[in-house]
Short mmCIF file of C-alpha atoms and ligand atoms in Angstrom, two decimals:
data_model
loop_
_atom_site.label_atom_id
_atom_site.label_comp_id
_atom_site.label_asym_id
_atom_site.label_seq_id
_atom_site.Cartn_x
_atom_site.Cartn_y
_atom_site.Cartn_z
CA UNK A 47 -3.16 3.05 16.57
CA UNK A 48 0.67 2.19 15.17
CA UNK A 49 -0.56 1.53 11.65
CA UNK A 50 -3.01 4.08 10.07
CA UNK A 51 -5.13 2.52 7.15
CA UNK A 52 -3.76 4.38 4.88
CA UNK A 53 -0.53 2.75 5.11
CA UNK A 54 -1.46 -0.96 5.57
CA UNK A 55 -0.10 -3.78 3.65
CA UNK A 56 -1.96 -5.00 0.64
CA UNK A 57 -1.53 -8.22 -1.90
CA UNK A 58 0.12 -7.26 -4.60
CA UNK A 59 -2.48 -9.24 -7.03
CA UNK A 60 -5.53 -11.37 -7.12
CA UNK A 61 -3.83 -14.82 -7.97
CA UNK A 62 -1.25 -13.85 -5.15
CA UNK A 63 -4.69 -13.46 -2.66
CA UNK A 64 -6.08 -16.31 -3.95
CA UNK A 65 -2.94 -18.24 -3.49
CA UNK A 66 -2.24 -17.44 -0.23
CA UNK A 67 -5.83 -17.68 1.37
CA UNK A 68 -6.02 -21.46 -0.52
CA UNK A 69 -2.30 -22.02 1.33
CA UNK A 70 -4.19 -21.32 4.40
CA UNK A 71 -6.77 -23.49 4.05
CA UNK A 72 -5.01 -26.07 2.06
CA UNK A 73 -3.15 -28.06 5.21
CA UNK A 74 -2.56 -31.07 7.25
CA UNK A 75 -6.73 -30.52 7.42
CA UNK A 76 -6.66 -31.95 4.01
CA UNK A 77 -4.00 -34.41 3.50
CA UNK A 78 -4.11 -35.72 6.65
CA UNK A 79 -7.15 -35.53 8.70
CA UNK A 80 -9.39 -35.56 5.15
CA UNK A 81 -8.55 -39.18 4.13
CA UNK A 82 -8.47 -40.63 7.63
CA UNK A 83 -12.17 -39.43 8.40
CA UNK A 84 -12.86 -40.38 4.89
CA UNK A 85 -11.50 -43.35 5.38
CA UNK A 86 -13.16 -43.93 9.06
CA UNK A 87 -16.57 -42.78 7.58
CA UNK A 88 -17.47 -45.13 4.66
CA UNK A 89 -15.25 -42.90 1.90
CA UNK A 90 -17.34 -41.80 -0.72
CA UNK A 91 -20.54 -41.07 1.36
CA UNK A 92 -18.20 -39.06 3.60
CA UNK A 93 -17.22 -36.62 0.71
CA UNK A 94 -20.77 -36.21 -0.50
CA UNK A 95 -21.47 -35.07 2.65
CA UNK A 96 -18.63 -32.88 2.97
CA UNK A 97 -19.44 -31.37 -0.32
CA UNK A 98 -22.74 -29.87 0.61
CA UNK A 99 -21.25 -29.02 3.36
CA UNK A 100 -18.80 -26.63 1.69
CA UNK A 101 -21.14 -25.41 -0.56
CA UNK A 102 -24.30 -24.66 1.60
CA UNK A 103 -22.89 -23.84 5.58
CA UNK A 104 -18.74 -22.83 4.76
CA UNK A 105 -18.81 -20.83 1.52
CA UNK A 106 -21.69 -18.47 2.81
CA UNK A 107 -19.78 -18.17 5.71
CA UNK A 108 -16.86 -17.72 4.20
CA UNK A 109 -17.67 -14.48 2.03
CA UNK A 110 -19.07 -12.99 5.77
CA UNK A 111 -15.42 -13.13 7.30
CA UNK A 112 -14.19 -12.08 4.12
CA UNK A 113 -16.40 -8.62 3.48
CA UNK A 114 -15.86 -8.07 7.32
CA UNK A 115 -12.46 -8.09 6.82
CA UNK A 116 -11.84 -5.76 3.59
CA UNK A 117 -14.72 -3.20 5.31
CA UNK A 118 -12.77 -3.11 8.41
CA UNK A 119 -9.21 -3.28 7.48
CA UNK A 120 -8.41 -4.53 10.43
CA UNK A 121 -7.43 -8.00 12.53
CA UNK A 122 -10.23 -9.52 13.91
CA UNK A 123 -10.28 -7.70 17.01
CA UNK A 124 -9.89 -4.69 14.85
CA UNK A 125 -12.87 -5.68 12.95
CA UNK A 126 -15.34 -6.06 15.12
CA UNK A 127 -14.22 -2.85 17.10
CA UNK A 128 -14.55 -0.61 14.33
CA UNK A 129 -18.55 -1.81 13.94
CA UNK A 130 -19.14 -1.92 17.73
CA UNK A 131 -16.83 -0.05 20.01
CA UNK A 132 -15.98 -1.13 23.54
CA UNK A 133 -18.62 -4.23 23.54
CA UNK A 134 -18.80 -7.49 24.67
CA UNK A 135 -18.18 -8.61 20.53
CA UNK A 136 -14.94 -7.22 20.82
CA UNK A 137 -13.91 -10.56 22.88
CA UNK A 138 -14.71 -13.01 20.05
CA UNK A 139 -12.28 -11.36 18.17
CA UNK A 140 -10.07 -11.74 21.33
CA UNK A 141 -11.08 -15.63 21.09
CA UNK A 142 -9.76 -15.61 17.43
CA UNK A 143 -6.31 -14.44 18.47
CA UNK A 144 -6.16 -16.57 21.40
CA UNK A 145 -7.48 -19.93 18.94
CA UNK A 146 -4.56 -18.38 16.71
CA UNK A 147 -1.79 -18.95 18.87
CA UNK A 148 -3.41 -22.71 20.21
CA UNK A 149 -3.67 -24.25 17.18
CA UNK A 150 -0.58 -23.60 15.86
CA UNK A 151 1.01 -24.26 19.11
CA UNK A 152 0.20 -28.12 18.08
CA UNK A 153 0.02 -27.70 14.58
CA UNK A 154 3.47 -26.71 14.30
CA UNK A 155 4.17 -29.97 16.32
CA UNK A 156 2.26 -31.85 14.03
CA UNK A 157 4.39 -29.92 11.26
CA UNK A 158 7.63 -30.81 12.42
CA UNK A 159 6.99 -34.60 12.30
CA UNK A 160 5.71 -33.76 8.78
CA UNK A 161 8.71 -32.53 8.15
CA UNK A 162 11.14 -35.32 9.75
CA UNK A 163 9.40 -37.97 7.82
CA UNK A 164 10.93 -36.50 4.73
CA UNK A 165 14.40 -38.10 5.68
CA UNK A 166 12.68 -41.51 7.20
CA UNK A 167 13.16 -43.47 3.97
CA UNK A 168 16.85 -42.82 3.86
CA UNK A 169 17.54 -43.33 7.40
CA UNK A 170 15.22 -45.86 8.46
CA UNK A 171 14.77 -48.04 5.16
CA UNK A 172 12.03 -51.23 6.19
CA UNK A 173 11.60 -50.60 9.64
CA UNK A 174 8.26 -51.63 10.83
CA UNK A 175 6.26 -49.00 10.28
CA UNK A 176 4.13 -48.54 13.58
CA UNK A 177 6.89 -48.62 15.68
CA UNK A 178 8.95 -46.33 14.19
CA UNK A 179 6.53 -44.04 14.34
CA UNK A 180 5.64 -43.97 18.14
CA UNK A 181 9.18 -43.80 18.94
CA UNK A 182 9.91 -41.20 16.65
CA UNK A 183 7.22 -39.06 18.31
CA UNK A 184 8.18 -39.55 21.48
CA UNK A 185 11.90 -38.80 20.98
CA UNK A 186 12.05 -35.29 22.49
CA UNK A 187 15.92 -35.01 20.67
CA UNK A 188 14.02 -34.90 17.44
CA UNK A 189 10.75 -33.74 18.12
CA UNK A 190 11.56 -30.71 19.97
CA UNK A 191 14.24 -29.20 16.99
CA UNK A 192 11.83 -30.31 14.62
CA UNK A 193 8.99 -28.13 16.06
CA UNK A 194 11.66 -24.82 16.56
CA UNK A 195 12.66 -25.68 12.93
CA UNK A 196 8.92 -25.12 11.02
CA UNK A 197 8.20 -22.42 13.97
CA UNK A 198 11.81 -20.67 12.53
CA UNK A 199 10.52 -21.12 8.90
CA UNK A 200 7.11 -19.97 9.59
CA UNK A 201 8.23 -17.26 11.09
CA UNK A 202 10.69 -16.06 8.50
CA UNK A 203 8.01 -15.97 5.92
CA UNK A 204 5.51 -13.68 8.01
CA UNK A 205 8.52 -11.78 8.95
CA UNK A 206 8.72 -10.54 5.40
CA UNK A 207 5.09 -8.98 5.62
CA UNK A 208 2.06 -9.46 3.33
CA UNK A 209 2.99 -8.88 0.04
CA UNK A 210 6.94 -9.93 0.28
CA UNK A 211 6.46 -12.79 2.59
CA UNK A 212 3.50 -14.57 2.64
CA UNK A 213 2.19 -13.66 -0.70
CA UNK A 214 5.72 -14.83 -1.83
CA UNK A 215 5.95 -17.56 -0.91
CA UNK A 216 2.43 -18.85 -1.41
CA UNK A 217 3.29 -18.24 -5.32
CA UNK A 218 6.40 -20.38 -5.10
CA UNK A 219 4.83 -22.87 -2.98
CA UNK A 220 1.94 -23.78 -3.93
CA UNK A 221 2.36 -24.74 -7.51
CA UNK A 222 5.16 -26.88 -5.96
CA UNK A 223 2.72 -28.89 -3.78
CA UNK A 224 0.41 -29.34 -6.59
CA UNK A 225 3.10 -30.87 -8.89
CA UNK A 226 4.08 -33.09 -6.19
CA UNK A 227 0.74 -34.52 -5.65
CA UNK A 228 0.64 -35.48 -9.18
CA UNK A 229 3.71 -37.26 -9.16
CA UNK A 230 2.11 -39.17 -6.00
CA UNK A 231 -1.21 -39.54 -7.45
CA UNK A 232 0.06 -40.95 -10.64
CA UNK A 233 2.24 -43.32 -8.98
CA UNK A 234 -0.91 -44.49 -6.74
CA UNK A 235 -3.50 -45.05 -9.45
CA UNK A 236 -0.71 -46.75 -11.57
CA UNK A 237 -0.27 -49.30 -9.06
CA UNK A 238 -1.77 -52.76 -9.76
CA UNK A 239 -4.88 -53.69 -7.22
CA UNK A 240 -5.56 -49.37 -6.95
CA UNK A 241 -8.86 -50.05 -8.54
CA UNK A 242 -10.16 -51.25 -4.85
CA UNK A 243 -9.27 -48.00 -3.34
CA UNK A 244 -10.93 -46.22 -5.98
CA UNK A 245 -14.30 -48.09 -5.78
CA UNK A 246 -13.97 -47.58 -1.74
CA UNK A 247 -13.23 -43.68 -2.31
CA UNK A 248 -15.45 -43.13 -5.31
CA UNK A 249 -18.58 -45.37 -4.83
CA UNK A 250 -21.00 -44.12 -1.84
CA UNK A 251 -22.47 -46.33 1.00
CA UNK A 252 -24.83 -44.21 2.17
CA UNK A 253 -26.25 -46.83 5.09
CA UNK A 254 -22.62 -45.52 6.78
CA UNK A 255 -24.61 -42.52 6.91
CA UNK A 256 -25.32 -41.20 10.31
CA UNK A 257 -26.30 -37.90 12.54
CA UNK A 258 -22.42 -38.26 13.74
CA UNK A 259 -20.46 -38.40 10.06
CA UNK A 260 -22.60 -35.46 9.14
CA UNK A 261 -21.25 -33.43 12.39
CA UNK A 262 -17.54 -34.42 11.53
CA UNK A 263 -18.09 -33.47 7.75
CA UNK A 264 -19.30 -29.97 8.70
CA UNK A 265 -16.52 -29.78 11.41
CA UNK A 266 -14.10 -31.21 9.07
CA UNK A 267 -15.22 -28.82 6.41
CA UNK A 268 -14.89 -25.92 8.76
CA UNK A 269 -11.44 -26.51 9.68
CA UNK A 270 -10.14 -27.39 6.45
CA UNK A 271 -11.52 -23.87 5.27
CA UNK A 272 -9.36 -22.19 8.35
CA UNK A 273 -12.68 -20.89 9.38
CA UNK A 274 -13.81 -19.91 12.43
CA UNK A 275 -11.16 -18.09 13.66
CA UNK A 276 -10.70 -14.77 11.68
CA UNK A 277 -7.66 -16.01 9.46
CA UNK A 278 -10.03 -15.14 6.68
CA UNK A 279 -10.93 -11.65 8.42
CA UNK A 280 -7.79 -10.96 8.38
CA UNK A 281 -6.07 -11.97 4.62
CA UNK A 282 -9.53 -10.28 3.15
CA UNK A 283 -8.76 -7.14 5.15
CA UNK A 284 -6.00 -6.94 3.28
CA UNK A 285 -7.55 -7.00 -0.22
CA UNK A 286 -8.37 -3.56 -2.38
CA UNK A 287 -11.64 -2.66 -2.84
CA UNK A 288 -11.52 -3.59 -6.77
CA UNK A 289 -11.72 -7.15 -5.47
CA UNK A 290 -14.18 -9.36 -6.64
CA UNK A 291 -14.63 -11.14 -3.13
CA UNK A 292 -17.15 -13.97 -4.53
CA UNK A 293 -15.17 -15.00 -6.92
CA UNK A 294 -11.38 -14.57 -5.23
CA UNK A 295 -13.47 -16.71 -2.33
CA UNK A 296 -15.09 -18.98 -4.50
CA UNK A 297 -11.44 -19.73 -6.21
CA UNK A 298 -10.05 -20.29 -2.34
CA UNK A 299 -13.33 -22.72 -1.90
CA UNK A 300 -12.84 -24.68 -4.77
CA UNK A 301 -8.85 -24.92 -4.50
CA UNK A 302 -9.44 -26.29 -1.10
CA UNK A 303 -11.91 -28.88 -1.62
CA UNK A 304 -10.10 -30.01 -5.44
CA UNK A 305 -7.11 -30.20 -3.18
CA UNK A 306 -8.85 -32.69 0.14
CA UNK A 307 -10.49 -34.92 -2.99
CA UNK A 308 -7.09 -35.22 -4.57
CA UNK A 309 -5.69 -36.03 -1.79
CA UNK A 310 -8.11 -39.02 -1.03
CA UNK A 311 -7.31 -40.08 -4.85
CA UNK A 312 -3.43 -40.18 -3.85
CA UNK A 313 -3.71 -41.88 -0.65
CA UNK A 314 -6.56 -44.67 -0.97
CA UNK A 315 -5.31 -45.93 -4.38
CA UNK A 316 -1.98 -46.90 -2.48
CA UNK A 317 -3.44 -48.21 0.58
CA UNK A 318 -5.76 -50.60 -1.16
CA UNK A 319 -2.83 -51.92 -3.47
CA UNK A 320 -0.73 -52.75 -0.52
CA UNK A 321 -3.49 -54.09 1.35
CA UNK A 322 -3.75 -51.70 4.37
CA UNK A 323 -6.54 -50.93 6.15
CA UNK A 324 -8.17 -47.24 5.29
CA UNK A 325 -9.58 -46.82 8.54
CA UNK A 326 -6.89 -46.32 10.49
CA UNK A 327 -7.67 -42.91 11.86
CA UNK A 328 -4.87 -40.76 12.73
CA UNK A 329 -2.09 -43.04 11.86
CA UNK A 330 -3.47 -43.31 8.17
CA UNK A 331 -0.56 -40.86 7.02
CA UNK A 332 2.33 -41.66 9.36
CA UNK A 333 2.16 -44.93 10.06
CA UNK A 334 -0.11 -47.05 6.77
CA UNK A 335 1.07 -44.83 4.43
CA UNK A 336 4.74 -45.16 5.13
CA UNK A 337 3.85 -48.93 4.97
CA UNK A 338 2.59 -48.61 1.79
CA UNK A 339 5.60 -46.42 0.36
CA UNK A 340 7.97 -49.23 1.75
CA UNK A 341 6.72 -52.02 -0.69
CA UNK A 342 6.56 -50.07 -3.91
CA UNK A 343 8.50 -49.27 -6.56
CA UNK A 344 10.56 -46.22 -6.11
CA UNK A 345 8.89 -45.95 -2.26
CA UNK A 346 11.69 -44.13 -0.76
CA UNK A 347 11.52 -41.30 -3.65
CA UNK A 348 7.64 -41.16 -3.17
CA UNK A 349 7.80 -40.98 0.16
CA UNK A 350 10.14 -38.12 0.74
CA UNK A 351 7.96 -36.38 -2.00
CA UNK A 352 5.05 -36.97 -0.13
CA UNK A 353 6.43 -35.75 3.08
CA UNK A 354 7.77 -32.31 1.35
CA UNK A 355 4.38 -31.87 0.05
CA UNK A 356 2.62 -32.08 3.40
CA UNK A 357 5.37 -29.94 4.79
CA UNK A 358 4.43 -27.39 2.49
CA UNK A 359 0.52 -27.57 3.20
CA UNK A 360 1.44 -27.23 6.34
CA UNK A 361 3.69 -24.55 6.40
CA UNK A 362 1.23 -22.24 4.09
CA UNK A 363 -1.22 -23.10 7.11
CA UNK A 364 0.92 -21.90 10.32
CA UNK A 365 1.54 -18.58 7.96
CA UNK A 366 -2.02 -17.81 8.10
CA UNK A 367 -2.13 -19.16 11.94
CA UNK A 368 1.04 -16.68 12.49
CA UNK A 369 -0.38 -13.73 10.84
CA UNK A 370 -4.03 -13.51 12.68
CA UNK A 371 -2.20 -13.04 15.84
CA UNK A 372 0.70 -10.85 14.31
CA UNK A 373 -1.99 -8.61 12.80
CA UNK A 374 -3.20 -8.07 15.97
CA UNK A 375 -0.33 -6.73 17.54
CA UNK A 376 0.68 -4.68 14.80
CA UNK A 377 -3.16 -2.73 14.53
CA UNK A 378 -3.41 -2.27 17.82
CA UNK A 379 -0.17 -2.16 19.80
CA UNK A 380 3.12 -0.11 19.11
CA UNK A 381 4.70 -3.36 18.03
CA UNK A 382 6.63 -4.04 15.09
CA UNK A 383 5.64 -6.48 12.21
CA UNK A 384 8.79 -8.10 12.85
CA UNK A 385 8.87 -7.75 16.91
CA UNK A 386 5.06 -8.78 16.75
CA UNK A 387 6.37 -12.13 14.51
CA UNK A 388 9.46 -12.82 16.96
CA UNK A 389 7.63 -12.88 20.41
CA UNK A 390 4.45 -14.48 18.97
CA UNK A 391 6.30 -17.02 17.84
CA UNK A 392 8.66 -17.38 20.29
CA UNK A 393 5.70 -17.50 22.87
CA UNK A 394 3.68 -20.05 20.57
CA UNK A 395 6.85 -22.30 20.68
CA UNK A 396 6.77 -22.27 24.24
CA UNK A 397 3.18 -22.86 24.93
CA UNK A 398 3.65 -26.11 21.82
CA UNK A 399 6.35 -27.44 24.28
CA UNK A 400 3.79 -29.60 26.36
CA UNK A 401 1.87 -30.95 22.98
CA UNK A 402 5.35 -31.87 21.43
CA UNK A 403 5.91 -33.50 24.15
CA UNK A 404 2.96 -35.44 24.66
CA UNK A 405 3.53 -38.29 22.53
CA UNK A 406 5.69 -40.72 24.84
CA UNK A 407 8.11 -37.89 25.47
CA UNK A 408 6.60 -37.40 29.20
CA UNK A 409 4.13 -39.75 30.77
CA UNK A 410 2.44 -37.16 32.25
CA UNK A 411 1.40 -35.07 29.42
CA UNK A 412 1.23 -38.11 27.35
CA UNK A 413 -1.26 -40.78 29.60
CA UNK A 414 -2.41 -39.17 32.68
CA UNK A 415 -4.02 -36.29 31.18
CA UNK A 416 -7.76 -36.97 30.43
CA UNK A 417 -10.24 -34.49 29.29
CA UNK A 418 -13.42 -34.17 27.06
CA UNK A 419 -13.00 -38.15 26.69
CA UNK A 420 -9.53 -37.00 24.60
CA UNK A 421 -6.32 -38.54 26.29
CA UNK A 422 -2.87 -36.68 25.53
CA UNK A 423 -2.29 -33.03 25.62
CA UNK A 424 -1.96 -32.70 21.80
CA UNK A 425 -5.33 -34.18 21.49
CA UNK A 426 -6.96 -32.16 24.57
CA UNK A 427 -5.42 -29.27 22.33
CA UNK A 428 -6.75 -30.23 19.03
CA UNK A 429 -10.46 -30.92 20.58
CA UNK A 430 -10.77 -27.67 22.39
CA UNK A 431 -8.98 -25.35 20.03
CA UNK A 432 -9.52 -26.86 16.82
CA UNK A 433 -12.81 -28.51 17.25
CA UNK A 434 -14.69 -26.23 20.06
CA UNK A 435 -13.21 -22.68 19.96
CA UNK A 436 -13.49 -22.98 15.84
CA UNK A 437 -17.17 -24.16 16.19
CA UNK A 438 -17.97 -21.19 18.63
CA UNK A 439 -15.73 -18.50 16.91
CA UNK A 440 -17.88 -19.42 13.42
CA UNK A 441 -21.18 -19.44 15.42
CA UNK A 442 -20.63 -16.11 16.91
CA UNK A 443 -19.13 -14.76 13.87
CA UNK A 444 -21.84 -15.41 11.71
CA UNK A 445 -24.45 -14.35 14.32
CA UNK A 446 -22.08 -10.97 14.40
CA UNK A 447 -22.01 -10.53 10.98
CA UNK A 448 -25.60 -11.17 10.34
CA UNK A 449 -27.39 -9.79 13.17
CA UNK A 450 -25.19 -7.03 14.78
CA UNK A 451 -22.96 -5.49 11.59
CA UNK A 452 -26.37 -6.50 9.56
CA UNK A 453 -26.50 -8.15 6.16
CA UNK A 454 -27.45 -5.27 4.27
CA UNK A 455 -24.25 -3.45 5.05
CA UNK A 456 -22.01 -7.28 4.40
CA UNK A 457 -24.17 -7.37 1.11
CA UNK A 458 -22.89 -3.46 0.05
CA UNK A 459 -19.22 -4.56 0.88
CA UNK A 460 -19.45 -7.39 -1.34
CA UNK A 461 -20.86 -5.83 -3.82
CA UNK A 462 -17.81 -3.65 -4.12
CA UNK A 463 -15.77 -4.63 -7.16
CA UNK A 464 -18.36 -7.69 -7.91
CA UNK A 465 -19.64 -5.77 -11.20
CA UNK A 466 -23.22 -6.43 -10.80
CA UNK A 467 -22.72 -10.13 -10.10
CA UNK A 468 -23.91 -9.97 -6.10
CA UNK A 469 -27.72 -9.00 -6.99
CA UNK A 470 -31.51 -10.17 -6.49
CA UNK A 471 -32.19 -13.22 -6.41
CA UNK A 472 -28.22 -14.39 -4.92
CA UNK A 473 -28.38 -11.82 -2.46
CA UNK A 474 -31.47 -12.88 -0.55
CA UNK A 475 -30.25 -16.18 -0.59
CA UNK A 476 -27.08 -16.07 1.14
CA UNK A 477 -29.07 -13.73 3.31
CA UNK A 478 -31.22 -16.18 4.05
CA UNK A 479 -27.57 -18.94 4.67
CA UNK A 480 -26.25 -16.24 6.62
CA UNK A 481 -29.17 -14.96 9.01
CA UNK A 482 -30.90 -18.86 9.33
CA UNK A 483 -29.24 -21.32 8.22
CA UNK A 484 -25.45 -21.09 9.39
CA UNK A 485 -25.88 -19.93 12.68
CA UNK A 486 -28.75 -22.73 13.35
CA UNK A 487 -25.91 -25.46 11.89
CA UNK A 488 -23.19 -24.42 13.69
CA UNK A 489 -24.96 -24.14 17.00
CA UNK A 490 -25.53 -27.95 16.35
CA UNK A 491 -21.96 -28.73 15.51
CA UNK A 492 -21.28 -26.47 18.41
CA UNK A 493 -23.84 -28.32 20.82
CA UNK A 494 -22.39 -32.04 19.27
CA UNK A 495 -18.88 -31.67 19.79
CA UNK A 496 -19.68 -29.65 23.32
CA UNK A 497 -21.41 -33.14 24.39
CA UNK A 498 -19.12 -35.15 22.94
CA UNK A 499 -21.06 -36.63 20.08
CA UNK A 500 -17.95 -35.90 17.68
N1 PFF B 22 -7.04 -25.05 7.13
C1 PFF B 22 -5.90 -25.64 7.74
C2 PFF B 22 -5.83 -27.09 7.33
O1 PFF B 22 -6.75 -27.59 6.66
O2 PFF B 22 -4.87 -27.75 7.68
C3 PFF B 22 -5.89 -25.50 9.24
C4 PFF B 22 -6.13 -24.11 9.70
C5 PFF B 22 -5.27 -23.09 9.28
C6 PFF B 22 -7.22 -23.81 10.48
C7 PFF B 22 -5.51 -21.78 9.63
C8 PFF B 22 -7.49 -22.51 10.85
C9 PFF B 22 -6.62 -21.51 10.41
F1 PFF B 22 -6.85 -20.29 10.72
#
């Protein structure tokens, strides 16, 4: 073992924890794929269903990775090693790692265009919105530096370890981003004819209601979370033990979700006004909203403000993406922190390469690749990484957590540094989430988006 325990990295303090862990799950999961499936699923019915769904399936879940985590002290393959040595369990923490390096192999992709669009007002003033934006992504001259540019940056900030990097940064970031979405927001709901978007986002249609939006709520709600794939195992193993984890969890919960809902009151307000259509699925962000930002008042300003703010969600996300796999390495190989960060990233760059360019940049990769009913290689990416390996990392996980590490021992780790607030009646019922009702739920996702139902 490189690193003894004794000498791992810590946070430095609770709001720099809490920071952080909400950077990881605040992302393009909420400001971009949040509205659009919103918007696809009848709004407001959508996010009442997504609400129970945080509440009920992901926070339970979400205080299991986290006591695993701070009782281990260890990555995720760490973690489950240091409960049951040389086991089969040990390769669902190898599935974390590996789910690590996929996503953010696209991610960063996904990222980068973030990132570009911040300039697209100055240099491309009233082009046609739709167009621009498939040519864009399919010109490997930008694309391609764009993608080494947010791996560089993400990579710098790991590079500087727990404490000096990512906690950091999270603190200077994330009040940023928040700032910045209320300069959006209030420019949104001031516009005249925002009322519209507001009814559509706000007011619940619960005929749109069906076995399917419920699957893509919990899916959505797991992925917005960044659960499912240890990142939480791994930023609560490095929490002291005087942590309150219920309530430094609860805080990461509720940023998250306040963050997704605020995000819906920035973007429908707009799109209403300008008379767009809200169920545009993926293009909703790069392709209505830049639309929208075009025929208002101070649109090029807005829009380069909402493109730095979605950069920045992002890049708080392929931290946390970064550091589950760098954690790895460093607990359990004679690697470096910062040779761990250079050749994971520098490997994760190469395997984005065919996702970047997937988007017009080579036919192959871009039309004659077909699987799971998902053309494209980003999207083949996204479905099996972000959709299937998250669903099967959270259901194995949980059934880990529960049934082989045992709830009585999670319950005694999270008791530590709760000050009496983890007792009776609370315990046996996220007992009762943990052993029953998560692992039955997620097997469902699990089983849905395995057969193609989302
Ligand atoms: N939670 C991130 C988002 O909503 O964009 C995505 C993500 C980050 C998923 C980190 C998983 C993860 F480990």
């Amino acid at each position: 073992m490189a690193t003894p325990t004794a000498e791992r990295e810590q946070w430095g303090s609770r709001l720099g924890f809490v920071l952080a862990a909400a950077g990881s799950a605040i992302g393009l999961g909420n400001i971009w794929r949040f509205p659009f499936k919103a918007g696809e699923n009848g709004g407001a019915a959508f996010v009442i269903i997504y609400l129970i769904c945080i509440a009920f399936i992901c926070l339970p879940y979400l205080f299991a990775e986290l006591a695993l985590g701070r009782n281990s002290q260890k990555n995720p393959v760490g973690a489950i090693a240091a409960i049951r040595k040389k086991t089969p369990w040990t390769l669902v923490g190898g599935l974390c790692v590996l789910t690590g390096v996929f996503i953010l192999s696209y991610y960063g992709v996904v990222a980068g265009w973030a990132f570009g669009y911040i300039f697209k007002g100055f240099v491309a003033p009233a082009v046609e919105s739709s167009e621009y934006f498939s040519s864009f992504i399919a010109d490997t001259a930008v694309v391609l530096p764009l993608f080494a540019l947010f791996m560089l940056l993400t990579i710098s900030v790991v590079y500087g370890g727990v404490e000096k990097g990512i906690e950091r940064w999270a603190k200077v970031l994330m009040p940023i981003l928040l700032t910045l979405m209320f300069v959006v927001i209030i420019r949104a709901v001031t516009l005249p004819g925002a009322g519209a978007g507001l009814d559509f986002y706000l007011n619940p249609d619960f005929s749109k209601i069906d076995g399917t939006v419920v699957l893509e709520a919990l899916g959505q709600a797991f992925f917005s979370l960044s659960l499912g794939m240890g990142a939480m195992i791994t930023y609560g193993s490095y929490l002291p033990k005087r942590e309150n984890l219920l309530v430094s969890g609860g805080y990461v919960a509720l940023f998250d979700t306040g963050i997704a809902l605020l995000a819906g009151l920035m973007i429908f307000p707009a799109v209403f006004a300008m008379g767009q259509d809200p169920s545009e699925g993926a293009a909703l962000v790069f392709v209505v909203l830049p639309n929208v930002f075009d025929a208002m008042p101070l649109g090029t300003l807005i829009g380069a403000v909402f493109f730095i703010l979605l950069s920045i969600a992002a890049l708080t996300s392929t931290v946390s993406l970064l550091e589950v796999v760098v954690s790895y390495f460093v607990d359990e190989t004679t690697w470096s922190r910062k040779q761990s960060v250079w050749l994971v990233g520098g490997f994760t760059f190469l395997v984005g390469l065919p996702s970047a360019l997937s988007q017009g940049g080579s036919d192959l990769l871009t039309n004659q690749i077909s699987l799971f009913g998902q053309t494209g290689f980003l999207n083949i990416m996204d479905y099996i990484w972000g959709n299937l390996a998250l669903a099967l990392g959270a259901l194995l996980l949980s059934i880990f957590v529960a049934w082989v590490w045992g709830t009585r021992q999670a319950v005694e780790e999270l008791q530590i540094g709760a000050d009496g607030m983890f007792s009776g009646t609370l315990v046996s019922v996220w007992t009762f989430f943990l052993k029953f009702v998560c692992p039955l739920v997620i097997a469902i996702i699990f089983g849905a988006i395995a057969l193609g139902v989302i």
